[in-house]
Amino acid sequence: MGDRTRAHTGAAGGATTADRPSSVRNVVLVGHSGSGKTTLVEALAQTAGAVNRAGRIEDGTTLSDYDEIEHRQQRSVQLSLVPVEWAGCRVNLLDTPGYADFVGELRAGLRAADAALFVVSAAQEADAVAGATRAVWEECAAVGMPRAIVVTHLDTARTPFDEMVRVCGEVLGGDDPDAVLPLHLPVHGPEGPDGHAPLTGLTCLLTRQVFDCSSGERRERPPDDTQRAPLRAARDRLIEGIIAESEDETLMDRYLGGAEIDVASLVEDLERAVARGTFHPVLAAAPAAEGARQGVGTVELLDLVTGGFPTPSERPVPGVTPLHGASRPVPSCDPDGPLIAEVVKTSSDPYVGRVSLVRVFSGTLRPDETVHVFGRGLTDPAHEARPFHEAEVRVGALSAPFGKQQRPLTSCAAGDLACVAKLGTAETGDTLSDPDLPLLLDPWTTPDPLLPLAIEAHSKADEDKLSQGLARLVAEDPTMRLEQNQDTHQLVLWCLGEAHQDVALDRLRNHYGVQVDAVPHEVALRETFAAPSTGRGRHVKQSGGHGQYAICEIDVEPLPAGSGVEFVDKVVGGSVPRQFISSVEKGVRAQAARGVVAGHPLVDVRVTLRDGKSHSVDSSDAAFQTAGALALREAAADTRIRFLEPVDEVRVLVPDDYVGPVMSDLSGRRGRVIGTEQSGSGRTLVRAEVPELEIDRYAVDLRSLSHGAGRFDRAYARHEAMPPQLAERLGKRRENRPDDT
């Protein structure tokens, strides 16, 4: 186990300075919404003595009292850190939202952690393990992150524990379901009037002892007669699974020969296999009953975390790139090494201001020191919402969050996490390093937000604060993208789902004091001529003094897609003076940019100026610009205008079971399915071309269609002619269109 601190069952350790990576465990809790992650974190904190029997901190608040948005939304919406002490270790519990809209917070938790606890609820349907949970499991497997599984809600179970273990083995174990096995069997009390049997204890398969919590205290006793047979069968399978992962090649022969393998050797091999990420134990847990000191299974879970999960020094540091010609260091989790840290979360405190949750990968972070901050965002670095940025910043106060409290820290060594106040303009994903050795950590990936929310300031006062509020919002949450659409002139906030949108509006309103109104999102349409036409623009005005005189005649003809707007001069005889030819072109192009029917830009036409008239005194640049615009509008009035809609290339990745419904749904959206291809085990990639008008809410609809297991991306392909029936509805706006002259 290297320098891993050995856990001592049932004994909570005292405070630790966490100045060595060997005394730190960073664990992220992952699971479906409603699986009980937050309740489990509170139960672990209670068992570790961080909160009292009523689940409260010394100031009388609970761990979940600190976030008002979560109370209003009635769900976890952000990553939260709860540090506890156990068996001489500092255990950083990273609680993540289970709802798919907040997967960005989950990815941040995975970045900050060295191991993962997957929380599944026996009160939910067994297939809740699949879908999004399986996708995250595979992400962890790809980077070799150790994982364990915790089954909750066994007192109200729809699915028995043994069935949950089987499902987890099949869905998460992949080709090796024997790598997903229980360490304990649950013990239930008598059924109550509601038909539910409370979880009162656990039977340890290795020690063959029952940890009974039915009295409110954890007591050890031997199993009774009804428990011995299932214990024996499950124990044999567990031992075989542990031995299969053992580095001792003689162990299997000894076991098959009838030798009794001592428990200490089995525990050591188990912990090695868990730390390597090749064996995934399943545990059962339940919060403490009223008045009880600790919950069922929480001691066993903390023992597994401290004894079996890896230390930060046993996990690789993410790749780094030296900046400005600096030498490339060899990253290692060394408190005395060069500083390499990362902002994994940014939040705003009404009193402190911006607070950054930082994971230190190397070196030691201290208050009042100067660090180099470099960021390139977590999406396309060329995107205007995520520009490259760097600065040298003085580190503010360090603290460890605990509910509403911020407990001061004197330093944060390699492997640990801390909150940093007033870290300049640092954003989520930024790298902190020594100013003499500036570095950049390889960024983690975040999903592209694909659900648009068009917003407007509610009042003039809100308009003045809107840009600053939105800038802070996207700096805190890299899964939001801000766009000022040049075609529709709308301000669009791209989110991951409707709940994500609700939280964004809530934060703008309550954190930044900005009231905004959501307005219908507009798609960037185009207009073009369906057939050739002619137009005459006459702008003649005389109101005393210098008048305005300009007449021009034009021909307009459609061009192939992608041609833009061409302007051709075929004036003969000087009917339009040479100096005013460019004025007509300016007027035509300005009107084309404004559109000729419904306010969408006109494209793919050739405009030919063939004749006109001028006045030696009253003609001017402005007059001929106006005449050119009028001529184009008149030409449009005498022919049919065709609307062009943007078409996206859409790639949908779904489990094989949902390929048929997804293809049918895309066809119903006027989509053209281009093809399908296998993409890994049990998944299919569906490629299609779909009009943007039909996929505005596809992020929400696909989640419903695929039970949260599907994801997609989209990219602009081209503009195509809109069906006549849709174009007719848009054309009705023509009579209400304001005069652009």
XYZ file of C-alpha atoms in Angstrom:
741
model
C 0.000 0.000 0.000
C 3.043 2.277 -0.071
C 2.692 5.234 2.304
C -1.072 4.815 2.667
C -2.234 5.280 6.252
C -3.887 2.154 7.626
C -7.433 2.710 8.860
C -8.464 1.381 12.248
C -12.017 0.130 12.183
C -14.447 2.106 14.255
C -12.111 4.770 15.597
C -12.380 8.318 14.419
C -9.048 10.051 14.264
C -8.157 13.433 15.664
C -7.427 16.562 13.671
C -4.708 16.248 11.073
C -2.710 18.987 9.435
C -2.920 17.232 6.048
C 0.621 18.459 5.370
C 1.515 15.136 3.719
C -0.230 13.606 0.706
C -0.338 10.287 2.564
C -2.783 11.774 5.069
C -5.279 12.987 2.417
C -8.082 11.190 0.577
C -10.039 13.045 -2.115
C -13.303 11.254 -2.871
C -16.063 12.362 -5.248
C -19.612 11.079 -4.776
C -21.364 10.323 -8.051
C -24.897 9.153 -8.628
C -28.321 9.641 -10.115
C -30.449 12.491 -8.828
C -32.256 11.310 -5.690
C -29.791 8.521 -4.949
C -28.937 10.027 -1.557
C -25.427 11.446 -2.043
C -25.923 14.531 0.118
C -27.614 12.512 2.872
C -24.708 10.063 2.786
C -22.156 12.876 3.088
C -24.011 14.206 6.134
C -24.104 10.690 7.634
C -20.349 10.271 7.110
C -19.709 13.665 8.706
C -21.834 12.642 11.690
C -19.956 9.343 12.079
C -16.629 11.186 11.903
C -17.798 13.519 14.658
C -17.859 16.614 12.451
C -21.557 17.203 13.222
C -23.627 16.216 16.252
C -26.360 13.595 16.495
C -28.884 16.079 15.174
C -26.721 16.548 12.098
C -25.750 20.105 13.061
C -22.453 21.976 13.190
C -21.451 23.809 16.368
C -23.098 27.020 15.099
C -26.439 25.216 14.870
C -26.600 25.048 11.058
C -26.478 21.944 8.895
C -24.097 21.168 6.057
C -26.803 21.892 3.487
C -27.821 25.274 4.936
C -25.171 27.278 3.131
C -26.679 27.459 -0.348
C -29.930 29.354 -0.782
C -30.204 28.484 -4.478
C -30.261 24.764 -3.663
C -33.064 25.364 -1.185
C -35.063 27.301 -3.768
C -34.376 24.774 -6.538
C -35.006 21.772 -4.222
C -31.986 19.973 -5.677
C -28.196 19.967 -5.509
C -26.918 22.294 -8.213
C -23.214 22.661 -7.462
C -20.120 20.890 -6.263
C -19.612 21.101 -2.499
C -16.645 20.119 -0.358
C -17.033 18.572 3.103
C -13.706 17.727 4.804
C -13.786 15.262 7.713
C -11.141 13.511 9.811
C -10.943 9.726 10.108
C -8.178 7.352 11.181
C -5.526 10.056 10.992
C -6.589 11.133 7.514
C -8.230 14.203 6.115
C -11.053 12.945 3.897
C -12.288 15.509 1.379
C -15.816 14.468 0.398
C -16.837 16.099 -2.873
C -20.616 16.004 -3.248
C -21.787 16.465 -6.848
C -25.246 17.157 -8.301
C -26.968 14.127 -9.776
C -29.060 16.018 -12.306
C -27.680 15.939 -15.843
C -27.892 19.727 -16.250
C -25.051 20.146 -13.774
C -22.592 17.685 -15.279
C -20.028 20.491 -15.326
C -19.964 20.389 -11.523
C -19.526 16.610 -11.721
C -16.569 16.946 -14.097
C -14.974 19.444 -11.705
C -15.432 16.946 -8.870
C -13.807 14.194 -10.919
C -10.859 16.491 -11.640
C -10.367 17.286 -7.948
C -10.735 13.688 -6.716
C -8.518 10.627 -6.668
C -11.325 8.069 -6.230
C -15.081 7.883 -6.728
C -18.004 6.549 -4.719
C -20.934 5.686 -6.982
C -24.154 6.012 -4.998
C -27.114 3.970 -6.275
C -30.537 3.854 -4.705
C -32.408 0.600 -4.143
C -35.605 2.677 -3.983
C -35.223 3.576 -7.678
C -35.707 1.234 -10.576
C -32.739 -1.022 -11.246
C -32.173 0.529 -14.674
C -31.377 3.851 -12.963
C -27.851 2.435 -12.642
C -27.534 2.559 -16.411
C -27.458 5.622 -18.650
C -25.619 8.622 -17.291
C -24.148 6.656 -14.359
C -22.587 4.147 -16.736
C -21.122 6.963 -18.854
C -19.390 8.484 -15.815
C -18.196 5.039 -14.728
C -16.549 4.580 -18.122
C -14.929 8.012 -17.848
C -13.385 6.967 -14.536
C -12.292 3.644 -16.004
C -10.564 5.404 -18.894
C -8.248 7.233 -16.480
C -7.933 4.323 -14.030
C -9.742 6.064 -11.195
C -10.587 3.682 -8.317
C -14.314 3.228 -7.719
C -16.600 1.715 -5.129
C -20.396 1.446 -5.026
C -22.707 2.374 -2.155
C -26.317 1.143 -2.142
C -28.724 3.424 -0.276
C -32.431 3.422 0.615
C -32.491 -0.289 1.406
C -35.178 0.363 4.018
C -37.583 1.407 1.221
C -36.101 -0.805 -1.472
C -37.870 -1.614 -4.691
C -34.900 -3.779 -5.598
C -33.259 -6.183 -3.105
C -29.583 -5.732 -2.300
C -28.461 -8.894 -4.092
C -30.320 -7.801 -7.228
C -28.694 -4.353 -7.051
C -25.285 -6.052 -6.823
C -26.108 -8.176 -9.868
C -27.249 -5.160 -11.894
C -24.159 -3.151 -10.906
C -21.952 -6.081 -11.911
C -23.602 -6.403 -15.319
C -23.884 -2.692 -16.114
C -20.725 -1.335 -14.496
C -18.509 -4.404 -14.347
C -18.481 -4.790 -18.121
C -16.541 -7.868 -19.153
C -15.699 -8.728 -15.544
C -18.828 -8.660 -13.333
C -16.867 -10.545 -10.627
C -14.872 -7.341 -10.103
C -18.030 -5.818 -8.580
C -18.821 -7.717 -5.367
C -20.206 -6.856 -1.923
C -18.053 -6.648 1.203
C -21.067 -6.935 3.515
C -24.624 -8.243 3.471
C -27.373 -6.033 4.865
C -29.284 -7.009 8.006
C -32.888 -5.815 8.186
C -35.128 -5.383 11.193
C -38.788 -6.386 11.325
C -41.177 -4.810 8.836
C -43.075 -1.770 10.012
C -46.718 -0.887 9.338
C -45.692 0.618 6.004
C -44.169 -2.699 4.882
C -40.615 -1.355 4.967
C -37.882 -3.154 6.892
C -35.213 -0.800 8.296
C -31.530 -1.499 7.751
C -30.208 -2.366 11.217
C -26.739 -3.729 10.539
C -24.251 -5.404 8.243
C -22.688 -8.839 8.079
C -18.980 -8.574 7.255
C -18.090 -11.271 4.737
C -14.402 -11.380 5.623
C -14.593 -11.422 9.425
C -17.944 -13.311 9.482
C -19.233 -10.952 12.163
C -22.436 -8.897 12.303
C -22.201 -5.184 13.117
C -25.595 -4.601 14.720
C -26.864 -1.007 15.039
C -30.451 -1.834 16.030
C -29.925 -0.449 19.551
C -28.571 2.880 18.302
C -24.989 1.856 19.036
C -22.700 -0.257 16.849
C -22.226 -3.692 18.446
C -20.445 -6.767 17.127
C -22.010 -10.232 17.319
C -21.814 -13.591 15.493
C -24.344 -14.316 12.729
C -27.473 -16.282 13.580
C -28.499 -19.504 11.890
C -30.526 -17.795 9.134
C -27.553 -15.649 8.122
C -24.863 -18.341 7.873
C -25.819 -19.926 4.526
C -26.030 -16.704 2.457
C -22.897 -15.447 4.240
C -20.938 -18.559 3.217
C -21.910 -18.353 -0.452
C -21.220 -14.620 -0.735
C -17.948 -14.947 1.182
C -16.628 -17.677 -1.104
C -17.333 -15.564 -4.165
C -15.719 -12.479 -2.587
C -12.572 -14.377 -1.609
C -12.263 -15.801 -5.113
C -12.634 -12.291 -6.526
C -9.961 -10.895 -4.194
C -7.543 -13.761 -4.881
C -7.999 -13.268 -8.635
C -6.640 -9.720 -8.176
C -3.846 -10.745 -5.778
C -0.190 -10.377 -6.687
C 0.512 -13.625 -4.773
C 0.218 -16.304 -7.467
C 0.243 -19.108 -4.886
C -2.818 -17.798 -3.070
C -5.377 -19.372 -5.420
C -3.717 -22.786 -5.226
C -3.683 -22.617 -1.449
C -7.312 -21.582 -1.350
C -8.428 -24.325 -3.751
C -6.407 -26.790 -1.715
C -8.529 -26.022 1.312
C -6.128 -23.730 3.180
C -7.664 -20.991 5.289
C -6.501 -17.594 4.043
C -6.009 -15.179 6.929
C -8.206 -12.114 6.948
C -5.273 -9.680 7.147
C -3.870 -10.966 3.840
C -7.279 -10.756 2.188
C -7.796 -7.181 3.416
C -4.356 -6.152 2.150
C -4.983 -7.672 -1.288
C -8.454 -6.132 -1.369
C -7.105 -2.657 -0.632
C -4.408 -3.010 -3.286
C -6.985 -4.057 -5.889
C -9.298 -1.175 -4.943
C -6.443 1.350 -5.120
C -5.434 0.040 -8.561
C -8.989 0.413 -9.799
C -9.344 -3.274 -10.734
C -11.796 -4.278 -7.998
C -14.934 -2.353 -7.052
C -16.504 -3.256 -3.700
C -20.204 -2.769 -3.067
C -21.315 -1.510 0.340
C -24.669 -0.695 1.914
C -25.254 2.425 3.997
C -28.047 4.250 5.764
C -28.070 7.489 7.819
C -28.333 7.299 11.577
C -31.742 6.812 13.129
C -32.955 9.583 15.394
C -30.789 9.711 18.507
C -28.200 7.267 17.151
C -24.536 8.229 17.118
C -23.756 6.909 13.644
C -25.442 5.413 10.632
C -25.340 1.867 9.332
C -22.345 1.169 7.108
C -20.747 4.585 7.552
C -17.849 3.277 9.645
C -17.162 0.568 7.060
C -17.299 3.141 4.281
C -14.858 5.516 5.979
C -12.543 2.581 6.665
C -12.616 1.648 2.985
C -11.903 5.249 1.944
C -8.914 5.659 4.259
C -7.576 2.125 3.864
C -8.387 1.243 0.264
C -8.582 4.438 -1.770
C -5.300 5.860 -3.097
C -3.413 8.804 -1.688
C -2.876 11.801 -4.003
C 0.760 10.756 -4.489
C -0.437 7.445 -5.968
C -2.381 9.235 -8.698
C -0.669 10.916 -11.674
C -0.550 14.699 -11.885
C -2.321 15.997 -15.032
C -0.034 16.916 -17.895
C 1.566 20.364 -17.811
C 2.874 22.718 -20.475
C 5.642 25.207 -19.583
C 4.979 28.821 -20.555
C 7.258 31.535 -21.921
C 10.203 29.198 -22.474
C 10.248 27.791 -18.937
C 11.795 24.359 -18.470
C 9.413 21.412 -18.262
C 9.255 20.076 -14.688
C 8.601 16.469 -13.756
C 5.246 16.764 -11.953
C 4.944 14.912 -8.686
C 2.726 15.250 -5.653
C 5.483 16.778 -3.523
C 4.710 19.543 -0.984
C 8.245 20.885 -1.536
C 8.028 20.764 -5.335
C 7.090 23.557 -7.758
C 3.590 24.930 -7.272
C 1.001 23.413 -9.626
C -2.616 24.034 -8.656
C -5.931 24.462 -10.427
C -9.174 26.315 -9.825
C -11.812 23.573 -9.993
C -14.745 25.761 -8.966
C -15.543 29.460 -8.691
C -18.357 30.922 -6.629
C -19.417 34.288 -5.267
C -19.890 35.125 -1.620
C -21.958 38.251 -0.818
C -19.433 39.290 1.840
C -16.087 37.899 0.655
C -16.585 38.218 -3.101
C -15.201 35.659 -5.523
C -14.083 32.421 -3.861
C -12.026 29.801 -5.710
C -11.916 26.117 -4.772
C -8.361 25.024 -5.594
C -6.816 21.568 -5.897
C -3.069 21.613 -5.279
C -1.271 18.968 -7.333
C 2.307 19.924 -6.404
C 4.021 22.313 -4.020
C 2.302 24.233 -1.237
C -0.102 27.157 -1.546
C 0.198 29.835 1.142
C -1.654 33.091 1.866
C -0.095 36.397 0.769
C 2.201 34.723 -1.764
C 2.184 35.769 -5.413
C 1.185 33.149 -7.980
C 1.004 33.098 -11.751
C -2.556 32.610 -13.025
C -3.032 31.370 -16.561
C -6.266 30.272 -18.203
C -7.423 29.294 -21.619
C -10.919 28.200 -20.686
C -12.391 24.750 -20.915
C -13.844 25.145 -24.412
C -12.435 26.440 -27.678
C -9.661 28.892 -26.696
C -10.528 31.063 -29.674
C -14.085 31.617 -28.421
C -14.704 35.174 -27.322
C -16.297 34.024 -24.052
C -13.195 32.036 -23.099
C -10.150 34.102 -24.110
C -6.619 33.338 -22.990
C -5.709 35.348 -19.922
C -2.853 35.521 -17.441
C -1.786 37.609 -14.488
C 0.279 37.535 -11.334
C -1.999 37.578 -8.323
C -1.491 37.731 -4.595
C -3.174 34.832 -2.813
C -5.809 35.818 -0.272
C -6.917 33.934 2.819
C -7.106 30.129 2.657
C -9.954 28.241 4.273
C -11.684 24.880 4.418
C -15.444 25.125 3.807
C -17.825 23.422 6.182
C -21.448 24.360 5.593
C -21.730 28.119 6.075
C -18.411 28.219 7.902
C -15.009 28.930 6.389
C -12.348 27.467 8.678
C -8.979 29.246 8.259
C -5.953 27.359 6.934
C -2.310 28.370 7.184
C -1.364 26.492 4.014
C -2.582 23.908 1.505
C -0.051 21.231 0.598
C 0.121 18.990 -2.462
C -2.856 16.651 -2.712
C -5.227 18.797 -0.668
C -8.030 21.241 -1.486
C -8.749 24.703 -0.119
C -10.875 27.757 -0.794
C -8.994 30.915 -1.774
C -10.554 34.336 -1.338
C -9.970 37.183 -3.784
C -7.833 35.329 -6.307
C -8.053 38.199 -8.748
C -10.010 37.385 -11.898
C -9.144 33.674 -11.823
C -11.807 31.501 -13.451
C -12.737 27.854 -13.238
C -10.053 25.809 -14.996
C -7.208 28.313 -14.503
C -3.747 27.078 -13.505
C -1.846 28.528 -10.540
C 1.942 28.182 -10.576
C 5.157 29.782 -9.388
C 5.823 33.135 -11.171
C 9.382 31.926 -11.856
C 8.098 28.686 -13.418
C 4.766 29.485 -15.125
C 2.867 26.358 -16.155
C -0.428 25.362 -17.709
C -2.287 22.181 -16.745
C -3.980 20.252 -19.520
C -7.674 21.232 -19.289
C -10.442 18.810 -18.520
C -13.330 18.488 -20.957
C -16.780 19.908 -20.435
C -19.909 19.290 -22.508
C -20.925 21.915 -25.015
C -24.059 23.799 -23.850
C -26.695 23.314 -26.542
C -29.908 24.769 -25.072
C -30.311 28.491 -25.899
C -31.833 31.070 -23.554
C -32.380 34.505 -25.099
C -32.508 37.227 -22.452
C -33.096 40.965 -22.179
C -32.546 43.350 -19.300
C -35.804 44.015 -17.482
C -35.126 47.744 -17.095
C -32.545 50.406 -17.852
C -31.013 49.939 -14.402
C -30.657 46.205 -15.057
C -29.134 46.896 -18.456
C -26.236 48.708 -16.817
C -25.474 45.701 -14.554
C -26.222 42.917 -17.044
C -22.852 42.630 -18.770
C -20.945 42.420 -15.498
C -23.363 39.854 -14.056
C -23.180 37.662 -17.160
C -19.379 37.879 -17.261
C -19.176 36.651 -13.665
C -21.723 33.937 -14.364
C -19.799 32.372 -17.258
C -16.497 32.767 -15.375
C -17.939 30.651 -12.554
C -19.566 28.038 -14.773
C -17.640 26.903 -17.870
C -20.655 24.907 -19.075
C -22.446 28.183 -19.829
C -21.614 30.105 -22.985
C -22.565 33.692 -23.734
C -23.251 34.767 -27.307
C -24.141 38.131 -28.815
C -25.729 36.916 -32.040
C -24.737 39.240 -34.862
C -27.640 38.167 -37.076
C -30.554 38.278 -34.658
C -28.978 40.852 -32.279
C -30.068 38.701 -29.363
C -28.102 38.078 -26.202
C -28.107 34.290 -25.832
C -26.991 32.277 -22.812
C -26.329 28.678 -23.854
C -27.018 26.140 -21.092
C -27.162 22.368 -20.630
C -30.863 22.111 -19.779
C -33.900 23.810 -18.315
C -32.763 23.389 -14.709
C -29.431 24.914 -15.702
C -31.320 27.878 -17.158
C -33.362 28.282 -13.975
C -30.217 28.373 -11.853
C -28.595 30.916 -14.185
C -31.592 33.247 -13.892
C -31.708 32.692 -10.132
C -28.044 33.632 -9.763
C -28.433 36.723 -11.913
C -31.415 37.818 -9.867
C -30.287 36.976 -6.334
C -26.459 36.998 -6.472
C -25.858 39.852 -8.884
C -29.072 41.873 -8.510
C -29.922 41.765 -12.226
C -33.500 41.220 -13.362
C -33.754 39.742 -16.853
C -36.606 38.609 -19.067
C -36.468 35.449 -21.148
C -37.597 36.039 -24.730
C -38.181 33.607 -27.604
C -34.924 32.504 -29.180
C -34.629 33.463 -32.843
C -32.813 31.419 -35.459
C -30.625 33.272 -37.956
C -32.677 32.972 -41.157
C -31.781 34.422 -44.559
C -33.815 35.776 -47.458
C -33.221 35.420 -51.185
C -35.070 36.037 -54.443
C -36.927 33.075 -55.895
C -36.970 34.623 -59.407
C -35.528 37.637 -61.268
C -37.132 41.012 -60.638
C -36.667 44.718 -61.282
C -37.012 47.725 -59.051
C -36.998 51.496 -59.278
C -35.925 53.645 -56.391
C -37.086 57.268 -56.466
C -36.017 59.610 -53.702
C -37.061 63.162 -54.529
C -37.733 65.729 -51.781
C -37.863 69.502 -51.814
C -38.575 71.303 -48.569
C -36.904 74.630 -49.121
C -33.219 75.094 -49.416
C -31.067 72.191 -50.511
C -33.255 69.295 -51.758
C -32.695 65.569 -52.350
C -32.849 63.974 -55.767
C -31.872 60.445 -56.782
C -33.465 57.852 -59.060
C -32.021 54.447 -59.876
C -33.251 51.345 -61.672
C -31.939 47.866 -60.866
C -32.279 44.261 -61.969
C -32.076 41.500 -59.330
C -31.481 37.831 -60.069
C -30.907 34.843 -57.745
C -27.476 33.209 -57.501
C -26.279 29.796 -56.256
C -26.060 29.206 -52.525
C -23.064 30.821 -50.881
C -22.681 33.593 -53.439
C -23.532 36.443 -51.079
C -24.559 39.762 -52.667
C -22.969 40.828 -55.964
C -23.277 44.369 -57.294
C -22.764 45.092 -60.997
C -22.605 48.526 -62.633
C -24.066 48.664 -66.162
C -24.949 52.347 -66.308
C -24.276 53.988 -69.664
C -24.360 57.595 -70.686
C -23.701 58.953 -67.203
C -27.363 58.816 -66.118
C -25.988 58.078 -62.668
C -22.808 60.096 -62.106
C -19.727 57.990 -61.446
C -19.267 59.351 -57.924
C -22.738 58.084 -56.931
C -22.390 54.495 -58.220
C -20.787 53.451 -54.941
C -23.564 55.286 -53.075
C -26.191 53.115 -54.762
C -24.156 50.033 -53.871
C -23.949 51.140 -50.223
C -27.712 51.607 -50.108
C -28.351 48.202 -51.712
C -25.985 46.386 -49.380
C -27.359 48.162 -46.305
C -30.899 47.187 -47.271
C -29.777 43.615 -48.006
C -28.273 43.405 -44.525
C -31.605 44.568 -43.034
C -33.618 42.201 -45.231
C -36.483 42.936 -47.568
C -39.424 41.056 -46.005
C -39.018 39.863 -42.435
C -35.801 41.502 -41.323
C -33.413 38.664 -42.215
C -30.295 39.364 -44.305
C -30.682 39.017 -48.075
C -28.111 36.709 -49.698
C -27.295 34.941 -52.963
C -28.432 37.654 -55.382
C -26.852 39.751 -58.130
C -27.985 43.390 -58.208
C -27.335 45.193 -61.481
C -27.609 48.990 -61.687
C -28.709 49.744 -65.250
C -30.126 53.306 -65.255
C -31.059 56.303 -63.173
C -31.350 60.084 -62.989
C -29.581 62.785 -61.065
C -29.767 66.546 -60.394
C -26.799 68.825 -60.673
C -27.560 70.477 -57.305
C -29.841 68.223 -55.254
C -28.213 64.829 -55.854
C -26.001 63.562 -53.038
C -24.390 60.452 -51.593
C -27.177 60.097 -49.004
C -29.907 60.510 -51.616
C -28.544 57.752 -53.854
C -28.033 55.432 -50.874
C -31.714 55.870 -50.053
C -32.719 55.338 -53.691
C -30.690 52.116 -53.887
C -32.446 50.767 -50.791
C -35.872 51.703 -52.151
C -35.122 50.037 -55.473
C -34.197 46.763 -53.795
C -37.368 46.824 -51.702
C -39.511 47.467 -54.760
C -37.855 44.583 -56.604
C -38.628 42.332 -53.646
C -42.270 43.428 -53.636
C -42.738 42.255 -57.205
C -41.521 38.672 -56.753
C -41.564 35.786 -54.316
C -38.986 35.883 -51.579
C -37.624 32.568 -50.399
C -36.585 32.062 -46.775
C -33.412 30.125 -46.066
C -33.002 28.343 -42.741
C -29.755 27.115 -41.173
C -29.227 23.364 -41.209
C -26.948 21.691 -38.670
C -25.016 18.483 -38.887
C -26.100 16.583 -35.774
C -24.270 13.608 -34.246
C -26.243 11.668 -31.632
C -24.569 9.006 -29.482
C -27.073 6.666 -27.815
C -27.277 3.106 -26.493
C -28.326 0.638 -29.164
C -31.775 0.237 -27.583
C -32.665 3.834 -28.435
C -31.402 4.031 -32.026
C -34.856 3.403 -33.563
C -36.710 6.032 -31.476
C -33.927 8.574 -32.054
C -33.975 8.112 -35.830
C -37.775 8.366 -35.911
C -37.639 11.521 -33.822
C -35.030 13.123 -36.094
C -37.140 12.326 -39.156
C -40.105 13.989 -37.459
C -37.977 17.118 -37.107
C -37.517 17.345 -40.888
C -34.102 15.756 -40.429
C -32.247 13.599 -42.933
C -30.436 10.655 -41.360
C -27.085 10.322 -43.145
C -25.914 7.127 -41.521
C -25.132 5.191 -38.370
C -22.001 3.547 -37.024
C -21.021 1.566 -33.958
C -19.197 3.568 -31.311
C -17.902 1.299 -28.592
C -19.742 -1.445 -26.782
C -23.509 -1.187 -27.051
C -23.594 2.346 -28.484
C -24.411 3.783 -31.872
C -23.560 7.129 -33.427
C -26.407 8.517 -35.545
C -25.467 11.254 -38.030
C -28.155 13.492 -39.475
C -28.805 16.936 -40.939
C -31.572 18.819 -39.149
C -32.898 22.399 -39.477
C -31.942 24.552 -36.504
C -35.574 25.569 -36.044
C -36.370 21.965 -35.111
C -33.627 21.358 -32.546
C -33.820 24.411 -30.322
C -34.906 22.173 -27.430
C -33.276 18.948 -28.552
C -31.007 18.906 -25.481
C -34.119 18.451 -23.328
C -36.006 16.168 -25.704
C -33.096 13.760 -26.277
C -32.599 13.359 -22.546
C -36.235 12.359 -22.176
C -36.151 10.104 -25.223
C -33.025 8.215 -24.149
C -33.627 8.234 -20.364
C -30.592 10.472 -19.914
C -28.242 8.088 -21.722
C -27.904 9.990 -25.023
C -25.787 12.981 -25.936
C -25.292 14.949 -29.112
C -23.292 17.698 -30.748
C -24.147 20.005 -33.600
C -22.278 22.090 -36.146
C -23.546 24.526 -38.770
C -23.631 22.966 -42.233
C -25.399 25.449 -44.557
C -28.586 27.404 -45.220
C -31.361 25.720 -47.201
C -34.728 26.820 -48.559
C -37.497 26.600 -46.005
C -40.674 24.664 -46.850
C -43.335 26.982 -48.375
C -45.855 26.459 -45.551
C -43.363 27.632 -42.944
C -42.160 30.462 -45.126
C -45.746 31.642 -45.590
C -46.165 32.095 -41.852
C -43.009 34.167 -41.686
C -44.062 36.160 -44.735
C -47.113 37.449 -42.889
C -44.763 39.674 -40.922
C -44.193 41.650 -44.126
C -47.185 43.936 -43.766
C -46.195 44.841 -40.197
C -42.578 45.462 -41.029
C -41.436 49.020 -40.113
C -40.119 51.431 -42.719
C -36.322 51.114 -42.764
C -35.745 54.297 -44.654
